[in-house]
mmCIF file with all atom_site columns, C-alpha atoms (C1' of nucleotides) in Angstrom:
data_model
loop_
_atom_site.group_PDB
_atom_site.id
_atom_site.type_symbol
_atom_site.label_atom_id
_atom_site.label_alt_id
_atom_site.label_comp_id
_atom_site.label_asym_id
_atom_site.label_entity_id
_atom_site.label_seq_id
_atom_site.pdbx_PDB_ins_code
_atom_site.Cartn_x
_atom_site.Cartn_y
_atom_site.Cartn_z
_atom_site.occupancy
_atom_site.B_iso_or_equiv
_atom_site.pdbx_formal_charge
_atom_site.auth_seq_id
_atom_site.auth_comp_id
_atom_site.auth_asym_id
_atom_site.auth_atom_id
_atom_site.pdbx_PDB_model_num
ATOM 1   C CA    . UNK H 1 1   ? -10.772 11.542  39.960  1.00 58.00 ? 1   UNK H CA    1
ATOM 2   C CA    . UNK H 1 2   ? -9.529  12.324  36.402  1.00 41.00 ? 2   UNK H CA    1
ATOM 3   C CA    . UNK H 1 3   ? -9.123  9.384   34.153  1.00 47.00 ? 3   UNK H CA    1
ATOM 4   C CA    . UNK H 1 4   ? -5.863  10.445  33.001  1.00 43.00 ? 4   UNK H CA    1
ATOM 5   C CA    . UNK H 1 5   ? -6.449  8.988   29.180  1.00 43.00 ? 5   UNK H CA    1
ATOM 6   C CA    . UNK H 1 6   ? -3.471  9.491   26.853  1.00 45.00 ? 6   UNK H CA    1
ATOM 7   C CA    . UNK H 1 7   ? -4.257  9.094   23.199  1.00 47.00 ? 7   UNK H CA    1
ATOM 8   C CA    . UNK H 1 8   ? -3.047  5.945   22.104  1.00 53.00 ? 8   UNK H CA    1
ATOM 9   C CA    . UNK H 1 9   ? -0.938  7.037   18.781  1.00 55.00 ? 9   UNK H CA    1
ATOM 10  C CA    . UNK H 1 10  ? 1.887   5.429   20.562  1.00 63.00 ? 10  UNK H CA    1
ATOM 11  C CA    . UNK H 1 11  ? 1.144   1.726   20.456  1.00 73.00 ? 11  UNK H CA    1
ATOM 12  C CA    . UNK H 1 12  ? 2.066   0.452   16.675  1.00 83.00 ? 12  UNK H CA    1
ATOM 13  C CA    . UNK H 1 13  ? 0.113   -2.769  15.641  1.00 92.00 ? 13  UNK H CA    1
ATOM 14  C CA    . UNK H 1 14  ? 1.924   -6.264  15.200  1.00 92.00 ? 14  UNK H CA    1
ATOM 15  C CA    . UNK H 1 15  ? 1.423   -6.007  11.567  1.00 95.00 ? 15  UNK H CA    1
ATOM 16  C CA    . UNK H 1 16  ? 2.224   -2.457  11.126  1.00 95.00 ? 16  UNK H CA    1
ATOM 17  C CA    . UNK H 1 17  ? 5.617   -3.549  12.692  1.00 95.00 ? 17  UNK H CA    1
ATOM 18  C CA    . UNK H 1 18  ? 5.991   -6.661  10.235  1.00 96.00 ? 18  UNK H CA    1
ATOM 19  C CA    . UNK H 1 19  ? 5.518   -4.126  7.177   1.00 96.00 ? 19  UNK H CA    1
ATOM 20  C CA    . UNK H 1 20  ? 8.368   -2.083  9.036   1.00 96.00 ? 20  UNK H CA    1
ATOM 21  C CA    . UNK H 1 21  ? 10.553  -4.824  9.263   1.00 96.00 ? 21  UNK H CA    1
ATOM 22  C CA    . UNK H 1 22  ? 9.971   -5.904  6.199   1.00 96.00 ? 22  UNK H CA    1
ATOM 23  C CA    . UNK H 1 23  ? 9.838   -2.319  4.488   1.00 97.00 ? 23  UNK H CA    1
ATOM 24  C CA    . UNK H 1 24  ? 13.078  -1.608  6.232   1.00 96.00 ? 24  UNK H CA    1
ATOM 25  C CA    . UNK H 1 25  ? 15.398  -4.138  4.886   1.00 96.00 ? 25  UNK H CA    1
ATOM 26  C CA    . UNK H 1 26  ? 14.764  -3.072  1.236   1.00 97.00 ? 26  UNK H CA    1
ATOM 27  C CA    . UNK H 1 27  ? 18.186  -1.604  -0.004  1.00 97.00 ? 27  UNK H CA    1
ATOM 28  C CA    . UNK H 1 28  ? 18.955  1.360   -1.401  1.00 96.00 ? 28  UNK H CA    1
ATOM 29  C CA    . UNK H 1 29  ? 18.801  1.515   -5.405  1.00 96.00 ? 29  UNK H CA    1
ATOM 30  C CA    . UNK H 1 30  ? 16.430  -1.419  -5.250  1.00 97.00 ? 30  UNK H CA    1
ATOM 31  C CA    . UNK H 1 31  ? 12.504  -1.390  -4.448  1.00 97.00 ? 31  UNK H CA    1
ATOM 32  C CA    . UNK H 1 32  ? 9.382   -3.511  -3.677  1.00 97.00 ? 32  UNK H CA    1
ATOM 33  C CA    . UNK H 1 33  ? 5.909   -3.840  -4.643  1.00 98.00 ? 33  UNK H CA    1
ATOM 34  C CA    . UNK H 1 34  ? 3.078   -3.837  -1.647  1.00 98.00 ? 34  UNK H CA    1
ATOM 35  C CA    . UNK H 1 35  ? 2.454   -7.054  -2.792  1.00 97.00 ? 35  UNK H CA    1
ATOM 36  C CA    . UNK H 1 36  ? 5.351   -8.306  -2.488  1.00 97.00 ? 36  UNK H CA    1
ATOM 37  C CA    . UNK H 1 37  ? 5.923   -7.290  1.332   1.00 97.00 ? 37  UNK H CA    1
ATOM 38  C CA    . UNK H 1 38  ? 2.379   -8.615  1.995   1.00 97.00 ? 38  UNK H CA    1
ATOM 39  C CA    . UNK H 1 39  ? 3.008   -11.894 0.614   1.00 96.00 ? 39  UNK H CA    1
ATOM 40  C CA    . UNK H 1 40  ? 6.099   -11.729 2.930   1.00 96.00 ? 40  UNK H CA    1
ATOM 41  C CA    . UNK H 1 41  ? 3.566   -11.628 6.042   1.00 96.00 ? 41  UNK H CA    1
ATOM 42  C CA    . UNK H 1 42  ? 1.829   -14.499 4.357   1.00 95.00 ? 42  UNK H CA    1
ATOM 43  C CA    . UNK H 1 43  ? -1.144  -11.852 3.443   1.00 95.00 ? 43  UNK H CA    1
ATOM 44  C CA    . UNK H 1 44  ? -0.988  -12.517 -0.691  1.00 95.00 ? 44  UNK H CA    1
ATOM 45  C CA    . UNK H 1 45  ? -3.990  -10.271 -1.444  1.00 95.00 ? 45  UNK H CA    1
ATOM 46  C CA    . UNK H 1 46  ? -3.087  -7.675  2.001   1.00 96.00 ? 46  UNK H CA    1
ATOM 47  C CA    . UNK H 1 47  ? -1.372  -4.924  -0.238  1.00 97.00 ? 47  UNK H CA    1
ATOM 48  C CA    . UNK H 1 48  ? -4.190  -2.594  0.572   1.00 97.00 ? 48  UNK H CA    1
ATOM 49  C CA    . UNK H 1 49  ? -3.349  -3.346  4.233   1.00 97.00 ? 49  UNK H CA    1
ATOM 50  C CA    . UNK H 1 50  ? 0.431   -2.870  3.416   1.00 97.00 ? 50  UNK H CA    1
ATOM 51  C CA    . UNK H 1 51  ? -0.198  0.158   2.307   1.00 97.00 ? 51  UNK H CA    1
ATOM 52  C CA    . UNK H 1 52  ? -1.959  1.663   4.896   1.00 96.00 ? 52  UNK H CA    1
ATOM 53  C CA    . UNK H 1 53  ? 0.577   0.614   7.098   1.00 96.00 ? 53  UNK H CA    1
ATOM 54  C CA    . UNK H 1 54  ? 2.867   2.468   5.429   1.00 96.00 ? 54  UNK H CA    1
ATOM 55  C CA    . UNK H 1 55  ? 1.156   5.379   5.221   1.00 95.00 ? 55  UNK H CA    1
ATOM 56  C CA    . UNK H 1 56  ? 0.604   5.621   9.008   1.00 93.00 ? 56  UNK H CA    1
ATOM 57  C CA    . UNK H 1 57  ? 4.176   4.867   9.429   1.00 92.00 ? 57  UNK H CA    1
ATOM 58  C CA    . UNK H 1 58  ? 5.364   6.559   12.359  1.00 90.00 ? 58  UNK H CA    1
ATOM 59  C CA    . UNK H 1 59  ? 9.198   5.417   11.577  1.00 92.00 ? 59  UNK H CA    1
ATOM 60  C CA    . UNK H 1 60  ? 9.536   7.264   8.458   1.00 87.00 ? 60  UNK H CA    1
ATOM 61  C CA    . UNK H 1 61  ? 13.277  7.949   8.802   1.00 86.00 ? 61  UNK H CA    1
ATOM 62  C CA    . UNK H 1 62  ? 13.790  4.814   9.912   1.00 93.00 ? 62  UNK H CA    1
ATOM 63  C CA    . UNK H 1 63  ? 11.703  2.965   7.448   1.00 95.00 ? 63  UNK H CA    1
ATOM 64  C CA    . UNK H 1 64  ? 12.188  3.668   3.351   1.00 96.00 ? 64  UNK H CA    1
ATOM 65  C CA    . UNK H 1 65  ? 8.703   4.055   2.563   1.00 96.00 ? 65  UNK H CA    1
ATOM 66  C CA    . UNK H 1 66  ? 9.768   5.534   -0.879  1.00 96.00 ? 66  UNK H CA    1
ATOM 67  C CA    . UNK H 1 67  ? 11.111  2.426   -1.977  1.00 97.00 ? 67  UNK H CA    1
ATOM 68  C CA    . UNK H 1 68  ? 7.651   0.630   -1.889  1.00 97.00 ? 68  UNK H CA    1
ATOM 69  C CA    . UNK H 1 69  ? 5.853   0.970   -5.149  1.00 98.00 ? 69  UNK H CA    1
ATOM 70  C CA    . UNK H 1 70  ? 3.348   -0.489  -7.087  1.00 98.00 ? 70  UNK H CA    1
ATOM 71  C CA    . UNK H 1 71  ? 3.502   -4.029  -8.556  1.00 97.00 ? 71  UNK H CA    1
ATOM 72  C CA    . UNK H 1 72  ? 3.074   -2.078  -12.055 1.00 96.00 ? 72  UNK H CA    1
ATOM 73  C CA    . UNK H 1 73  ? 5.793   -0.294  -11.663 1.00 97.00 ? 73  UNK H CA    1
ATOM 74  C CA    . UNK H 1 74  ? 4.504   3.035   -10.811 1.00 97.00 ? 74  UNK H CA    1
ATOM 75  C CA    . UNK H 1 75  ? 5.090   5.117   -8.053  1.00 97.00 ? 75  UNK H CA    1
ATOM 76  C CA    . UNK H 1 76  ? 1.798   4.290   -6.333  1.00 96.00 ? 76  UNK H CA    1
ATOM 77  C CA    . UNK H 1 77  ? 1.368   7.120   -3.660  1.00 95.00 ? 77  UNK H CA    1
ATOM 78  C CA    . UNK H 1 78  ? 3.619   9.223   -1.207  1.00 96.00 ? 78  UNK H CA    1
ATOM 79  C CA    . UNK H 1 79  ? 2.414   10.960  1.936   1.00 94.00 ? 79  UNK H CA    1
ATOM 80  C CA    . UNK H 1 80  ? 4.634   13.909  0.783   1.00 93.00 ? 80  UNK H CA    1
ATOM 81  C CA    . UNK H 1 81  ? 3.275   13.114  -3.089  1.00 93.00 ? 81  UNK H CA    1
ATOM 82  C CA    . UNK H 1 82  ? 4.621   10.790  -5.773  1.00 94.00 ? 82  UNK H CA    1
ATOM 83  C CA    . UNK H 1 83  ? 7.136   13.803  -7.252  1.00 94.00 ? 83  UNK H CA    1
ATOM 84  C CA    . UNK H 1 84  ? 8.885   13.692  -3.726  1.00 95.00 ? 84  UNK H CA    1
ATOM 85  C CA    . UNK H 1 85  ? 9.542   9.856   -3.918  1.00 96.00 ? 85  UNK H CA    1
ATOM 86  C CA    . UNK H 1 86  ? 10.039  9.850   -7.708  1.00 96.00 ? 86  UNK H CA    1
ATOM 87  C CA    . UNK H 1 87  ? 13.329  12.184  -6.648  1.00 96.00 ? 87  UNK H CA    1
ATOM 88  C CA    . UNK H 1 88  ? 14.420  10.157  -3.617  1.00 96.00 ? 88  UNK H CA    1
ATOM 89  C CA    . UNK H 1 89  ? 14.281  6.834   -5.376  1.00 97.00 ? 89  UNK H CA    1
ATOM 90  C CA    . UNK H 1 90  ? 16.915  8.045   -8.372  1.00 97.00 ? 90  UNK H CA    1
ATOM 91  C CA    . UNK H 1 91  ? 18.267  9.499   -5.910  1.00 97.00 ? 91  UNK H CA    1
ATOM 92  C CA    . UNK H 1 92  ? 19.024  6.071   -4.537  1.00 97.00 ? 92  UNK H CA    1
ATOM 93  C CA    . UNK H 1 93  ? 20.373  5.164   -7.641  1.00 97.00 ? 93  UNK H CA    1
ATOM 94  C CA    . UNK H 1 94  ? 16.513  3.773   -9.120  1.00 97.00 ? 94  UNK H CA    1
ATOM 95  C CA    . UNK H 1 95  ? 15.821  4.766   -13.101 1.00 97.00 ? 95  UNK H CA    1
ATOM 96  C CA    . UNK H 1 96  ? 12.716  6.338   -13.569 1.00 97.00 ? 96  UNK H CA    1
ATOM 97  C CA    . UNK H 1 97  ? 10.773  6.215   -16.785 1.00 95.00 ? 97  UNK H CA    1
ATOM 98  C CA    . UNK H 1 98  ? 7.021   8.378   -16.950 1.00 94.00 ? 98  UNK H CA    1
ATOM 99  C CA    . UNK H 1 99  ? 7.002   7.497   -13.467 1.00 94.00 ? 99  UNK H CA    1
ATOM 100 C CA    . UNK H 1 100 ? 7.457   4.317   -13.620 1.00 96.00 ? 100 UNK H CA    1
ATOM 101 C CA    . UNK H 1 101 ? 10.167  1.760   -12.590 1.00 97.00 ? 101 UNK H CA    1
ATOM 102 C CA    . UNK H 1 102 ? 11.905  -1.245  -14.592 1.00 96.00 ? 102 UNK H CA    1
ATOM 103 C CA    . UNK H 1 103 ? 10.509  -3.553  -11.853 1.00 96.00 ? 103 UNK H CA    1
ATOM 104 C CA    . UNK H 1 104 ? 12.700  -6.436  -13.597 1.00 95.00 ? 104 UNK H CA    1
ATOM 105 C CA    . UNK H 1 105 ? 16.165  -4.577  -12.561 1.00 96.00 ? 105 UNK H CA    1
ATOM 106 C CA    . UNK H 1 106 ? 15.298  -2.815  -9.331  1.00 97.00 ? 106 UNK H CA    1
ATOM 107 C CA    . UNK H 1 107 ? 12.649  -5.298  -7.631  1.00 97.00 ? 107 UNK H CA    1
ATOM 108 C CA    . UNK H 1 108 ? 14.654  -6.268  -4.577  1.00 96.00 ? 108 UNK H CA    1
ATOM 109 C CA    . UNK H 1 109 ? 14.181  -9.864  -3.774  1.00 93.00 ? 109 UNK H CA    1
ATOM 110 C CA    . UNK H 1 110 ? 12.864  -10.812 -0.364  1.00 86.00 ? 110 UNK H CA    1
ATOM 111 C "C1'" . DC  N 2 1   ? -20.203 -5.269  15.190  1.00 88.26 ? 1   DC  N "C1'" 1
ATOM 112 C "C1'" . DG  N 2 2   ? -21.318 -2.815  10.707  1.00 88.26 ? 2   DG  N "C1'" 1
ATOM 113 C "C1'" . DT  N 2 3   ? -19.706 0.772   7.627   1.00 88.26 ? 3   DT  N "C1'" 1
ATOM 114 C "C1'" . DG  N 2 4   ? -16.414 3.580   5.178   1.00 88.26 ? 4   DG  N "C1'" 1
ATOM 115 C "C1'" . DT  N 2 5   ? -11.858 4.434   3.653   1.00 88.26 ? 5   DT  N "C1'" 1
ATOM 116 C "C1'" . DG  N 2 6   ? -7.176  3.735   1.685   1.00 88.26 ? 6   DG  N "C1'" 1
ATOM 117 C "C1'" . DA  N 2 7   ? 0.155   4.817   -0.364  1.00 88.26 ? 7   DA  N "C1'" 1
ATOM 118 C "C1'" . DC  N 2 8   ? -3.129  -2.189  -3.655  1.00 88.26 ? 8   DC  N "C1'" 1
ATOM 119 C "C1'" . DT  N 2 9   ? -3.814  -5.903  -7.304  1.00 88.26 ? 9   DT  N "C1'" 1
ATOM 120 C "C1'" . DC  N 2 10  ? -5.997  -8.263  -11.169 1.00 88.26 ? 10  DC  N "C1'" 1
ATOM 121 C "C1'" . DG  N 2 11  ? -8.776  -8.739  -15.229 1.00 88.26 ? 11  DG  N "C1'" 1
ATOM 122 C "C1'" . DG  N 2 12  ? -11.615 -6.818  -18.765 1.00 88.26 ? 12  DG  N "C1'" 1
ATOM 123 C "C1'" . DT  N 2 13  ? -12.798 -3.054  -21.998 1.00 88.26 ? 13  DT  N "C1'" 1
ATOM 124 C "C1'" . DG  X 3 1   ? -1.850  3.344   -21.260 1.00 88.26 ? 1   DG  X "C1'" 1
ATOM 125 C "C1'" . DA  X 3 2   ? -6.259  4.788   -18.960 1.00 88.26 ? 2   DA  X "C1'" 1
ATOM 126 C "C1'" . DC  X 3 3   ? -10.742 3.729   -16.756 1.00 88.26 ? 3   DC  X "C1'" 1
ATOM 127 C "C1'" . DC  X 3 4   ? -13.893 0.626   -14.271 1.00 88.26 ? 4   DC  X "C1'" 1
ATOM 128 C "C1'" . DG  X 3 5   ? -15.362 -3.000  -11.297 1.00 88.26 ? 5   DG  X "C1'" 1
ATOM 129 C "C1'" . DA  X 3 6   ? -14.481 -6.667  -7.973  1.00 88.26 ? 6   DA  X "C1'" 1
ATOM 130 C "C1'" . DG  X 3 7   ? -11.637 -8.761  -4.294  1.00 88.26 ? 7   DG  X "C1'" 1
ATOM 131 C "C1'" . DC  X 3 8   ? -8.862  -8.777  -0.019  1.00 88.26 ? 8   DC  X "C1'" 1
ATOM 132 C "C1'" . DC  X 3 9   ? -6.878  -6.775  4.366   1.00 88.26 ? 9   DC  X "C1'" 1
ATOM 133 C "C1'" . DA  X 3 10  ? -6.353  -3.614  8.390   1.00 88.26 ? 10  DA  X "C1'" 1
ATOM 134 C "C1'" . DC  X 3 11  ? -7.868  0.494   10.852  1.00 88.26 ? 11  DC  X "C1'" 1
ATOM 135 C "C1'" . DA  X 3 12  ? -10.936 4.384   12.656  1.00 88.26 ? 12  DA  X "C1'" 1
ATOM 136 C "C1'" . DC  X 3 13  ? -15.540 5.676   14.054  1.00 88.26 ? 13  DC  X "C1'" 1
#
DNA sequence: CGTGTGACTCGGT
DNA sequence: GACCGAGCCACAC
């Protein structure tokens, strides 16, 4: 008989769905650093993992991916390129300077 | 289980 | 500010 094997892109990690959670109550006109979120899941030095979370995000609607940046300030990445979440975020309401971000007025506090 | 990769971060140059 | 190297974490193969 067939194994009937379904690829399993459905089933989302634990941590993938902390980063959501987390990632998800960020407000509008504010942001957060990878770091920040990570040391939210008591993972200081997990931004890499963070990110990749992100990245794979299968919630993207749901989750405001844009609003996660660098701890610099900068943009970081996008999966539809940094230009795309550059717009979105002053869209929200977020200045942007040379791609960057005044951390100091729009870091949201977790 | 080892290896490679990535939307990161920090410190030095 | 830009580049490089090292560190840390999770995931795919």
């Amino acid at each position: 008989m067939a194994k009937i094997i379904n690829k399993p892109v459905n089933r989302i990690s634990s941590f993938a769905a902390q980063v959501y959670r987390i990632t998800e109550r960020i407000p509008a006109g504010k942001v957060g650093t990878y770091g920040q979120i990570a040391k939210c899941l008591s993972i200081t030095k997990g931004a890499r993992a963070v990110g990749n979370a992100l990245h794979r995000n299968p919630f993207t609607p749901k989750v405001p991916c844009h609003r996660v940046i660098q701890s610099d300030g900068h943009l970081g990445g996008f999966a539809s390129g940094a230009q795309a979440k550059k717009t979105l975020l002053e869209k929200e309401g977020v200045i942007i300077i040379n791609n960057k971000i005044d951390l100091r007025k729009f870091q949201v506090k977790l």
